[in-house]
Coordinates of N, CA and C in Angstrom, one line a residue:
M10 N -4.3 -3.1 18.3 CA -4.8 -1.2 18.1 C -5.3 -1.7 16.3
T11 N -6.3 -1.3 16.5 CA -7.0 -1.1 15.0 C -6.1 -0.1 14.1
T12 N -6.7 -0.1 13.1 CA -5.7 0.9 11.9 C -6.4 2.3 12.5
K13 N -7.7 2.5 12.3 CA -8.2 3.9 13.0 C -7.1 4.5 13.9
N14 N -6.9 3.3 15.3 CA -6.4 4.3 16.1 C -5.1 4.7 15.7
H15 N -4.3 3.7 15.1 CA -3.3 3.6 15.0 C -2.8 5.4 13.9
E16 N -3.7 5.4 13.1 CA -3.8 7.0 12.3 C -4.2 7.6 13.4
N17 N -4.9 7.4 14.4 CA -5.0 8.5 15.3 C -4.1 8.8 15.9
E18 N -3.1 8.1 16.5 CA -1.6 8.1 17.0 C -0.9 9.0 16.1
L19 N -0.9 8.4 14.7 CA -0.2 9.2 13.7 C -0.4 10.4 13.4
Q20 N -1.8 11.0 13.8 CA -2.1 12.2 13.8 C -1.5 13.2 14.8
K21 N -2.2 12.4 16.1 CA -1.5 13.5 17.2 C 0.4 13.9 17.1
I22 N 0.9 12.9 16.5 CA 2.3 13.0 16.1 C 2.8 14.2 15.3
I23 N 1.9 14.0 14.1 CA 1.5 15.4 13.4 C 1.5 16.8 14.1
I24 N 0.3 16.4 14.9 CA -0.2 17.9 15.6 C 0.6 18.5 16.1
V25 N 1.7 17.6 16.9 CA 2.9 18.2 18.2 C 3.8 18.6 16.9
L26 N 4.3 18.0 16.0 CA 5.1 18.7 15.1 C 5.1 20.1 14.7
L27 N 3.3 20.2 14.6 CA 2.8 21.6 14.1 C 3.1 22.5 14.8
K28 N 2.8 21.7 16.3 CA 2.4 23.0 17.1 C 4.2 23.8 17.5
Q29 N 4.8 22.3 17.4 CA 6.3 23.0 17.5 C 6.9 24.1 16.4
A30 N 6.0 24.0 15.3 CA 6.3 24.9 14.0 C 5.9 26.8 14.6
Q31 N 4.7 25.9 15.0 CA 3.9 27.2 15.2 C 4.7 28.0 16.7
A32 N 5.3 27.1 17.5 CA 6.0 27.4 18.7 C 7.2 28.5 18.3
R33 N 7.5 28.0 16.9 CA 8.6 28.7 16.8 C 8.6 29.8 15.5
G34 N 7.3 30.1 15.3 CA 6.5 31.1 14.4 C 6.9 30.9 13.0
E35 N 6.8 29.6 12.5 CA 7.1 29.2 11.4 C 5.5 28.9 10.3
L36 N 4.6 29.3 11.8 CA 3.1 28.7 10.8 C 2.3 29.3 12.1
K37 N 1.0 29.1 11.5 CA -0.2 29.1 12.7 C -0.9 28.4 12.3
L38 N -1.5 27.6 13.2 CA -1.9 26.2 13.2 C -3.8 26.5 12.7
E39 N -4.2 27.3 13.7 CA -5.2 28.2 13.9 C -6.3 28.4 12.0
S40 N -5.2 28.9 11.8 CA -5.3 29.3 9.9 C -5.5 28.1 9.1
L41 N -4.6 26.8 9.8 CA -4.7 25.8 8.3 C -6.3 25.3 8.6
A42 N -6.7 25.0 7.4 CA -7.8 24.1 7.2 C -7.7 22.7 7.5
P43 N -8.6 22.1 8.4 CA -8.7 20.9 8.7 C -8.1 19.6 7.7
R44 N -8.3 19.9 6.4 CA -7.6 19.2 5.3 C -6.4 19.1 5.1
I45 N -5.7 20.4 5.6 CA -4.7 20.8 5.3 C -3.6 20.2 6.6
V46 N -4.2 20.0 7.5 CA -3.9 19.3 8.6 C -3.5 18.0 8.7
E47 N -4.6 17.3 8.2 CA -4.8 16.1 7.8 C -3.7 15.7 6.4
L48 N -3.1 16.1 5.5 CA -2.6 15.6 4.5 C -1.3 15.0 4.6
P49 N -0.3 15.4 5.7 CA 0.8 14.5 5.8 C 0.3 13.1 6.0
L50 N -0.4 13.3 7.1 CA -0.7 11.5 7.9 C -1.3 10.9 6.2
L51 N -1.9 11.5 5.4 CA -2.6 10.9 3.7 C -1.7 10.6 3.1
L52 N -0.5 11.0 2.8 CA 0.5 11.3 2.2 C 1.3 10.2 2.5
L53 N 1.4 10.1 3.8 CA 2.6 8.9 4.5 C 1.6 7.7 4.1
V54 N 0.6 7.4 4.6 CA 0.0 6.4 4.3 C -0.4 5.6 3.0
N55 N -0.6 6.7 1.8 CA -0.7 6.7 0.7 C 0.7 6.1 -0.2
K56 N 2.0 6.5 0.6 CA 3.2 6.1 0.0 C 3.8 4.8 0.6
I57 N 3.4 4.4 1.6 CA 3.6 2.9 2.5 C 2.3 2.1 2.0
V58 N 1.5 2.2 1.6 CA 0.3 1.1 1.3 C 0.6 1.0 -0.2
L59 N 0.7 2.0 -1.3 CA 0.8 1.9 -2.7 C 2.2 1.4 -2.6
Q60 N 3.4 1.8 -2.3 CA 4.8 1.4 -2.7 C 5.3 0.7 -1.6
K61 N 5.0 0.1 -0.3 CA 4.8 -0.6 0.6 C 6.5 -0.5 1.1
T62 N 7.0 1.1 1.3 CA 7.7 1.7 2.0 C 7.6 2.4 2.0
L63 N 8.8 3.5 2.7 CA 8.8 4.9 3.5 C 10.1 5.0 3.1
S64 N 10.7 5.9 2.8 CA 12.3 6.1 2.4 C 12.6 7.4 3.5
H65 N 13.6 7.9 3.2 CA 14.2 9.0 4.4 C 13.9 10.5 2.9
T66 N 14.3 9.5 1.6 CA 14.1 10.4 0.3 C 12.7 10.9 0.4
A67 N 11.9 10.1 0.2 CA 10.7 10.1 0.1 C 9.7 11.3 1.1
V68 N 9.9 10.9 2.6 CA 9.3 11.8 3.6 C 10.3 13.5 3.4
T69 N 11.3 13.5 2.8 CA 12.0 14.9 2.7 C 11.2 15.1 1.6
Q70 N 11.0 15.0 0.7 CA 10.4 15.4 -1.0 C 9.1 15.9 -0.1
I71 N 8.4 15.0 0.6 CA 6.8 15.5 0.5 C 6.8 16.5 1.3
V72 N 8.2 16.5 2.2 CA 7.8 17.5 3.4 C 8.6 19.0 2.8
E73 N 9.2 18.9 1.9 CA 10.0 20.1 1.1 C 9.4 20.4 0.0
Q74 N 8.4 19.5 -0.6 CA 8.0 20.0 -2.0 C 6.7 20.5 -1.8
I75 N 6.0 19.6 -1.0 CA 4.3 20.0 -0.6 C 3.8 20.1 0.7
L76 N 4.5 20.0 1.5 CA 3.8 20.3 3.1 C 4.4 21.3 3.3
L77 N 5.4 21.8 3.5 CA 6.4 23.5 3.7 C 5.6 24.6 2.7
P78 N 5.2 24.1 1.6 CA 4.5 25.6 0.5 C 3.7 25.5 1.1
L79 N 2.6 24.5 1.4 CA 1.3 24.1 1.7 C 1.1 24.9 2.9
F80 N 1.5 24.4 3.8 CA 1.7 25.3 5.2 C 1.9 26.5 5.7
L81 N 2.7 26.8 4.5 CA 3.2 28.3 5.1 C 2.5 29.5 4.2
K82 N 2.1 28.9 3.0 CA 0.8 29.7 2.2 C -0.1 29.9 2.8
N83 N -1.0 28.6 3.7 CA -2.2 28.7 4.0 C -2.4 29.1 6.1
S84 N -1.0 29.6 6.3 CA -1.1 29.7 7.5 C -0.5 31.7 8.2
R85 N -1.1 32.3 6.7 CA -0.6 33.5 6.7 C -1.9 34.2 7.5

């Protein structure tokens, strides 16, 4: 599997998660710009590549401090 294919698989997982949030009424996926939808993957890859680790704490901080506020602000 190439890196690009691996990233595509991760992006598919992120899309599934965003669709689940949309189904719960938490956001409107169609209102999010493509770069915003790509951001979770980029943040996770950046963390893994630069620090060679991805802790539960780091994921929680990325979601709570960056992604949730950004998604909620941009999906109205």
